[in-house]
XYZ file of N, CA, C and O in Angstrom:
568
model
N -141.487 100.239 -87.923
C -142.741 100.992 -87.363
C -143.760 101.060 -88.344
O -145.014 100.977 -87.910
N -143.343 101.016 -89.668
C -144.290 101.170 -90.722
C -145.258 99.929 -90.648
O -146.457 100.027 -90.784
N -144.641 98.743 -90.529
C -145.500 97.491 -90.437
C -146.348 97.471 -89.287
O -147.419 96.911 -89.298
N -145.850 97.958 -88.085
C -146.676 98.000 -86.933
C -147.913 98.945 -87.236
O -149.003 98.512 -86.724
N -147.761 99.978 -87.844
C -148.811 100.908 -88.230
C -149.832 100.273 -89.116
O -151.110 100.472 -88.921
N -149.305 99.633 -90.186
C -150.244 98.998 -91.088
C -151.008 97.928 -90.416
O -152.140 97.727 -90.757
N -150.251 97.215 -89.483
C -151.111 96.101 -88.959
C -152.193 96.680 -87.976
O -153.345 96.214 -87.804
N -151.889 97.747 -87.343
C -152.779 98.466 -86.446
C -153.994 99.010 -87.244
O -155.164 98.895 -86.762
N -153.808 99.536 -88.398
C -154.730 100.067 -89.156
C -155.578 99.042 -89.801
O -156.803 99.079 -89.688
N -155.063 97.880 -90.133
C -155.953 96.792 -90.633
C -156.639 96.126 -89.425
O -157.927 95.877 -89.746
N -156.118 96.123 -88.293
C -156.959 95.506 -87.182
C -158.047 96.483 -86.824
O -159.144 95.959 -86.618
N -157.818 97.781 -86.960
C -159.004 98.738 -86.660
C -160.031 98.689 -87.633
O -161.115 98.786 -87.158
N -159.703 98.538 -88.884
C -160.747 98.368 -89.958
C -161.429 97.046 -89.789
O -162.695 97.081 -89.790
N -160.767 96.017 -89.377
C -161.425 94.810 -89.104
C -162.475 94.842 -87.900
O -163.625 94.427 -88.011
N -161.983 95.589 -86.858
C -162.945 95.758 -85.603
C -164.176 96.661 -86.148
O -165.320 96.303 -85.510
N -163.846 97.645 -86.810
C -165.146 98.461 -87.213
C -166.174 97.763 -88.033
O -167.383 97.955 -88.043
N -165.690 96.750 -88.874
C -166.685 95.900 -89.577
C -167.631 95.081 -88.668
O -168.717 94.822 -88.960
N -166.884 94.677 -87.497
C -167.887 93.920 -86.664
C -168.789 94.768 -85.977
O -169.963 94.258 -85.688
N -168.510 96.034 -85.698
C -169.492 96.975 -85.015
C -170.522 97.376 -85.964
O -171.646 97.858 -85.484
N -170.318 97.301 -87.291
C -171.431 97.623 -88.273
C -172.334 96.565 -88.515
O -173.481 96.827 -89.184
N -171.956 95.395 -88.340
C -172.985 94.272 -88.478
C -174.144 94.284 -87.347
O -173.938 94.407 -86.111
N -175.334 94.027 -87.783
C -176.494 93.998 -86.809
C -176.765 92.440 -86.607
O -176.793 91.822 -87.443
N -177.078 92.208 -85.337
C -177.323 90.850 -85.053
C -178.903 90.765 -84.664
O -179.323 91.605 -83.859
N -179.460 89.963 -85.509
C -181.008 89.842 -85.220
C -181.285 88.582 -84.330
O -180.725 87.554 -84.605
N -182.215 88.675 -83.421
C -182.607 87.619 -82.655
C -183.081 86.400 -83.629
O -183.960 86.722 -84.468
N -182.748 85.231 -83.222
C -183.267 84.011 -83.969
C -184.865 83.959 -83.839
O -185.510 83.590 -84.745
N -185.243 84.333 -82.546
C -186.732 84.311 -82.351
C -187.501 85.206 -83.262
O -188.523 84.736 -83.736
N -187.025 86.257 -83.576
C -187.537 87.347 -84.625
C -187.638 86.388 -85.959
O -188.644 86.583 -86.627
N -186.526 85.891 -86.404
C -186.520 85.186 -87.697
C -187.602 83.986 -87.713
O -188.267 83.861 -88.654
N -187.660 83.277 -86.624
C -188.549 82.194 -86.536
C -189.979 82.643 -86.725
O -190.884 82.189 -87.371
N -190.331 83.731 -86.084
C -191.594 84.311 -86.032
C -192.019 84.657 -87.348
O -192.947 84.726 -87.827
N -191.110 85.427 -88.068
C -191.318 85.968 -89.534
C -191.481 84.667 -90.312
O -192.462 84.846 -91.330
N -190.840 83.602 -90.158
C -191.021 82.431 -91.009
C -192.308 81.797 -90.776
O -193.211 81.319 -91.738
N -192.885 81.720 -89.493
C -194.040 81.376 -89.167
C -195.149 82.014 -89.814
O -196.116 81.553 -90.530
N -195.111 83.369 -89.864
C -195.980 84.311 -90.480
C -196.092 84.007 -91.916
O -197.195 83.853 -92.589
N -194.930 83.755 -92.705
C -194.985 83.459 -94.062
C -195.672 82.132 -94.374
O -196.543 82.119 -95.254
N -195.419 81.250 -93.664
C -196.090 79.911 -93.668
C -197.519 79.899 -93.486
O -198.442 79.481 -94.338
N -198.051 80.719 -92.453
C -199.538 80.748 -92.237
C -200.156 81.604 -93.364
O -201.108 81.243 -93.726
N -199.494 82.523 -94.025
C -200.061 83.221 -95.114
C -200.232 82.258 -96.346
O -201.196 82.246 -96.888
N -199.207 81.500 -96.548
C -199.258 80.564 -97.700
C -200.401 79.447 -97.428
O -201.152 79.135 -98.405
N -200.450 79.023 -96.181
C -201.495 77.943 -95.841
C -202.904 78.452 -96.071
O -203.843 77.883 -96.640
N -203.163 79.880 -95.655
C -204.495 80.324 -95.804
C -204.892 80.669 -97.166
O -205.981 80.531 -97.678
N -203.865 80.986 -98.048
C -204.271 81.140 -99.465
C -204.324 79.902 -100.063
O -205.148 79.681 -101.062
N -203.700 78.695 -99.665
C -203.880 77.396 -100.352
C -205.178 76.870 -99.993
O -205.770 76.132 -100.872
N -205.787 77.190 -98.881
C -207.044 76.700 -98.437
C -208.369 77.498 -98.985
O -209.367 77.319 -98.562
N -208.064 78.621 -99.708
C -209.149 79.431 -100.162
C -210.082 78.672 -101.126
O -209.494 78.146 -102.059
N -211.341 78.608 -100.908
C -212.292 77.938 -101.698
C -212.741 78.856 -102.863
O -213.052 79.943 -102.515
N -212.835 78.283 -104.016
C -213.231 79.144 -105.076
C -214.695 78.624 -105.657
O -214.936 78.829 -106.801
N -215.565 78.180 -104.753
C -216.948 77.707 -104.955
C -216.975 76.428 -105.788
O -217.938 76.285 -106.576
N -216.055 75.574 -105.541
C -216.127 74.223 -106.111
C -217.289 73.366 -105.505
O -217.357 73.332 -104.333
N -217.948 72.895 -106.510
C -219.095 71.978 -105.832
C -218.534 70.698 -105.316
O -217.354 70.217 -105.615
N -219.158 70.156 -104.281
C -218.812 68.934 -103.668
C -218.556 67.759 -104.676
O -219.331 67.939 -105.701
N -217.814 66.825 -104.384
C -217.613 65.700 -105.332
C -217.356 64.482 -104.566
O -216.933 64.413 -103.398
N -217.621 63.412 -105.187
C -217.338 62.060 -104.571
C -216.951 61.034 -105.459
O -217.213 61.098 -106.790
N -216.189 59.951 -105.042
C -216.011 58.822 -105.891
C -215.940 57.690 -105.083
O -215.870 57.798 -103.776
N -215.760 56.366 -105.495
C -215.671 55.260 -104.797
C -214.408 54.353 -105.288
O -214.215 54.438 -106.518
N -213.730 53.836 -104.354
C -212.473 53.058 -104.706
C -212.847 51.606 -104.142
O -213.022 51.637 -103.018
N -212.789 50.673 -104.973
C -213.048 49.341 -104.550
C -211.762 48.622 -104.344
O -211.135 48.120 -105.409
N -211.473 48.360 -103.221
C -210.232 47.562 -102.723
C -210.757 46.199 -102.376
O -209.957 45.438 -101.583
N -211.953 45.802 -102.482
C -212.531 44.511 -102.211
C -212.201 43.525 -103.363
O -211.362 43.625 -103.977
N -213.045 42.418 -103.096
C -212.672 41.206 -103.955
C -213.856 41.062 -104.923
O -213.834 39.985 -105.671
N -214.921 41.841 -104.724
C -216.057 41.595 -105.653
C -216.509 42.865 -106.292
O -216.262 43.955 -105.740
N -217.166 42.920 -107.330
C -217.718 44.264 -107.958
C -218.834 44.889 -107.039
O -219.555 44.038 -106.368
N -218.836 46.065 -107.080
C -219.901 46.831 -106.311
C -220.573 47.870 -107.124
O -220.063 48.380 -108.144
N -221.758 48.245 -106.759
C -222.506 49.367 -107.426
C -222.296 50.554 -106.361
O -222.387 50.275 -105.285
N -222.217 51.735 -106.952
C -222.123 52.932 -106.150
C -223.075 54.026 -106.551
O -223.216 54.350 -107.689
N -224.015 54.387 -105.624
C -225.094 55.310 -106.064
C -225.121 56.495 -104.988
O -224.612 56.363 -103.821
N -225.207 57.769 -105.626
C -225.315 58.942 -104.748
C -226.780 59.410 -104.884
O -227.318 59.639 -105.920
N -227.367 59.667 -103.829
C -228.688 60.210 -103.682
C -228.732 61.696 -102.895
O -227.899 61.836 -101.949
N -229.647 62.483 -103.197
C -229.835 63.805 -102.591
C -230.650 63.525 -101.364
O -231.139 62.381 -101.086
N -230.891 64.621 -100.489
C -231.606 64.443 -99.314
C -233.078 63.954 -99.427
O -233.661 63.492 -98.473
N -233.714 64.319 -100.688
C -234.937 63.837 -100.975
C -235.086 62.435 -101.374
O -236.274 61.907 -101.690
N -234.001 61.768 -101.536
C -234.005 60.408 -102.017
C -233.969 60.106 -103.415
O -234.043 59.024 -103.984
N -233.677 61.244 -104.202
C -233.625 61.099 -105.574
C -232.125 60.867 -105.990
O -231.164 61.283 -105.501
N -232.095 59.841 -107.011
C -230.689 59.300 -107.372
C -230.043 60.453 -108.151
O -230.750 60.991 -109.194
N -228.911 60.745 -107.936
C -228.101 61.766 -108.558
C -227.248 61.099 -109.636
O -227.465 61.487 -110.632
N -226.582 60.031 -109.390
C -225.794 59.267 -110.280
C -225.541 57.927 -109.735
O -225.487 57.790 -108.534
N -225.276 56.916 -110.724
C -225.045 55.555 -110.188
C -223.828 54.979 -110.972
O -223.753 55.283 -112.238
N -222.846 54.363 -110.462
C -221.851 53.790 -111.094
C -222.063 52.310 -110.745
O -221.912 51.829 -109.641
N -222.134 51.502 -111.897
C -222.456 50.141 -111.691
C -221.263 49.087 -112.175
O -220.593 49.382 -113.019
N -221.161 48.073 -111.275
C -220.276 46.979 -111.507
C -218.775 47.576 -111.527
O -218.003 47.344 -112.265
N -218.470 48.352 -110.387
C -217.123 48.961 -110.190
C -216.325 47.533 -109.648
O -216.497 47.067 -108.711
N -215.358 47.241 -110.597
C -214.518 45.974 -110.458
C -213.492 46.256 -109.245
O -213.028 47.331 -108.943
N -213.146 45.066 -108.686
C -212.107 45.281 -107.633
C -210.747 45.958 -108.211
O -210.522 45.851 -109.436
N -210.027 46.673 -107.350
C -208.820 47.293 -107.737
C -209.144 48.509 -108.687
O -208.220 48.897 -109.444
N -210.407 49.122 -108.720
C -210.621 50.134 -109.666
C -211.292 51.236 -108.721
O -211.824 50.925 -107.639
N -211.482 52.297 -109.405
C -212.246 53.386 -108.705
C -213.040 54.182 -109.839
O -212.834 54.068 -111.051
N -214.243 54.836 -109.436
C -214.990 55.558 -110.304
C -214.333 56.853 -110.432
O -213.429 57.277 -109.938
N -214.810 57.680 -111.504
C -214.496 58.927 -111.749
C -214.925 59.834 -110.541
O -215.929 59.468 -110.018
N -214.372 61.057 -110.277
C -215.024 61.964 -109.513
C -216.422 62.488 -110.048
O -216.480 62.558 -111.300
N -217.389 62.597 -109.296
C -218.679 63.144 -109.851
C -218.992 64.290 -108.811
O -219.106 64.234 -107.727
N -219.256 65.547 -109.486
C -219.781 66.746 -108.682
C -221.204 66.861 -108.723
O -221.909 66.382 -109.645
N -221.707 67.368 -107.630
C -223.162 67.544 -107.394
C -223.250 68.782 -106.516
O -222.421 69.402 -105.968
N -224.716 69.195 -106.234
C -224.972 70.223 -105.402
C -224.754 70.037 -104.003
O -224.821 68.956 -103.532
N -224.563 71.013 -103.215
C -224.404 71.008 -101.760
C -225.730 70.325 -101.250
O -226.884 70.684 -101.600
N -225.601 69.490 -100.249
C -226.765 68.802 -99.679
C -226.373 67.797 -98.633
O -225.128 67.500 -98.650
N -227.280 67.254 -97.971
C -227.093 66.025 -97.110
C -227.121 65.005 -98.041
O -228.208 64.568 -98.493
N -226.079 64.510 -98.354
C -225.860 63.438 -99.427
C -225.878 62.071 -98.860
O -225.142 61.866 -97.906
N -226.577 60.911 -99.599
C -226.544 59.794 -99.040
C -225.755 58.848 -100.217
O -225.974 58.996 -101.307
N -224.858 58.229 -99.765
C -224.012 57.228 -100.618
C -224.243 55.787 -100.259
O -224.269 55.429 -99.106
N -224.451 55.057 -101.343
C -224.823 53.706 -101.123
C -223.815 52.802 -102.039
O -223.723 53.164 -103.155
N -223.287 51.768 -101.350
C -222.536 50.619 -102.088
C -223.319 49.454 -101.850
O -223.753 49.188 -100.701
N -223.511 48.553 -102.861
C -224.227 47.469 -102.831
C -223.615 46.379 -103.788
O -223.017 46.691 -104.773
N -224.071 45.131 -103.467
C -223.595 44.034 -104.158
C -224.599 42.912 -103.722
O -224.984 42.870 -102.514
N -224.977 42.061 -104.770
C -225.956 40.969 -104.411
C -225.551 40.063 -103.249
O -226.366 39.541 -102.585
N -224.266 39.900 -103.035
C -223.882 38.970 -102.057
C -223.367 39.496 -100.609
O -223.078 38.839 -99.748
N -223.479 40.924 -100.675
C -223.076 41.572 -99.411
C -224.261 42.611 -99.106
O -224.919 43.209 -99.891
N -224.492 42.728 -97.987
C -225.518 43.726 -97.343
C -225.239 45.110 -97.870
O -224.050 45.558 -97.874
N -226.162 45.819 -98.249
C -226.087 47.309 -98.766
C -225.458 48.088 -97.675
O -225.796 47.836 -96.490
N -224.570 48.907 -98.027
C -224.022 49.798 -97.018
C -224.193 51.299 -97.356
O -223.906 51.584 -98.539
N -224.729 52.063 -96.417
C -225.187 53.338 -96.743
C -224.551 54.254 -95.653
O -224.419 54.023 -94.500
N -224.064 55.530 -96.109
C -223.585 56.576 -95.173
C -224.245 57.825 -95.636
O -224.449 58.137 -96.882
N -224.398 58.782 -94.813
C -224.956 60.019 -95.064
C -223.932 61.157 -94.610
O -223.492 60.983 -93.519
N -223.732 62.208 -95.414
C -222.694 63.236 -95.003
C -223.290 64.543 -95.530
O -223.797 64.531 -96.639
N -223.173 65.643 -94.755
C -223.417 66.934 -95.253
C -222.214 67.397 -96.074
O -221.323 67.559 -95.661
N -222.645 67.425 -97.354
C -221.599 67.895 -98.442
C -221.733 69.327 -98.766
O -222.716 69.831 -99.290
N -220.682 70.081 -98.411
C -220.596 71.450 -98.734
C -219.710 71.811 -99.963
O -219.030 70.961 -100.332
N -219.922 72.972 -100.547
C -218.885 73.437 -101.420
C -217.456 73.196 -100.945
O -217.220 73.398 -99.961
N -216.562 72.884 -101.779
C -215.251 72.638 -101.482
C -214.946 71.424 -100.747
O -213.871 71.456 -100.172
N -215.791 70.577 -100.776
C -215.503 69.292 -100.048
C -215.483 68.182 -101.021
O -216.226 68.107 -102.049
N -214.809 66.937 -100.647
C -214.873 65.848 -101.426
C -214.751 64.696 -100.605
O -214.295 64.665 -99.424
N -215.126 63.537 -101.072
C -215.116 62.267 -100.234
C -214.793 61.216 -101.213
O -215.302 61.068 -102.422
N -213.782 60.274 -100.771
C -213.512 58.988 -101.581
C -213.875 57.872 -100.599
O -213.152 57.618 -99.640
N -214.986 57.320 -100.971
C -215.521 56.134 -100.243
C -214.801 54.978 -100.696
O -214.580 54.653 -101.969
N -214.468 54.153 -99.709
C -213.484 53.137 -100.019
C -214.023 51.772 -99.664
O -214.485 51.646 -98.332
N -214.143 50.788 -100.349
C -214.302 49.405 -100.046
C -213.059 48.644 -99.666
O -212.116 48.580 -100.357
N -212.978 48.181 -98.416
C -211.807 47.531 -97.973
C -211.654 46.150 -98.419
O -212.541 45.561 -99.184
N -210.570 45.359 -98.112
C -210.376 44.032 -98.629
C -211.286 42.988 -98.058
O -211.382 41.914 -98.455
N -212.130 43.444 -97.039
C -213.047 42.530 -96.419
C -214.651 42.916 -97.079
O -215.492 42.500 -96.640
N -214.496 43.631 -98.094
C -215.636 44.249 -98.920
C -216.668 44.915 -97.898
O -217.947 44.870 -98.150
N -216.075 45.780 -97.041
C -216.906 46.622 -96.110
C -216.408 48.094 -96.494
O -215.241 48.352 -96.831
N -217.454 48.959 -96.336
C -217.178 50.398 -96.521
C -216.413 50.930 -95.325
O -216.655 50.688 -94.282
N -215.382 51.661 -95.662
C -214.510 52.262 -94.637
C -215.205 53.359 -93.948
O -216.100 53.926 -94.606
N -214.671 54.135 -93.021
C -215.273 55.217 -92.314
C -214.703 56.433 -92.960
O -213.991 57.308 -92.274
N -214.846 56.645 -94.262
C -214.302 57.901 -94.989
C -215.188 59.093 -94.558
O -216.394 58.961 -94.379
N -214.521 60.329 -94.464
C -215.119 61.502 -94.091
C -214.852 62.440 -95.149
O -213.763 62.499 -95.821
N -215.650 63.545 -95.321
C -215.407 64.570 -96.376
C -214.264 65.328 -96.010
O -213.954 65.531 -94.751
N -213.364 65.776 -96.968
C -212.285 66.401 -96.784
C -212.305 67.783 -97.725
O -213.067 67.787 -98.522
N -211.375 68.738 -97.396
C -211.235 69.805 -98.169
C -210.864 69.410 -99.583
O -210.082 68.595 -99.791
N -211.499 69.954 -100.701
C -211.327 69.351 -101.889
C -209.989 69.872 -102.470
O -209.609 70.984 -102.201
N -209.472 69.225 -103.306
C -208.119 69.660 -103.853
C -208.613 70.032 -105.279
O -209.409 69.482 -106.055
N -207.940 71.331 -105.566
C -208.348 71.926 -106.789
C -207.833 71.281 -107.998
O -207.595 70.648 -108.602
């Protein structure tokens, strides 16, 4: 009798532990995870007033010159004789409608213009055919 009573008490204690557990919907947990991810993403994309910047990567077969001009046509900076398989340093400048020129004596000049805002960057790339790719400004990495 005593063992039957002990088993019954143990079984009753086990059952009460199941009733004390709260079961939360998986949907609620997923919503909370998404909220946390969204908060982290919005904090990661916060701009701290970084000036726009640009560089050129030469994946071509010949050296190129790379020049950056402001909207009035004034030269901001030039990188000359950028060898194949190399890239220039990043260069920061003021917000503006900026003109980027890559040129070489044996290839027609290639020009693009982009409105460069604070916290944007562009990596202009010369491809293996010595042509400027269609690079677009991106959110700057800090």
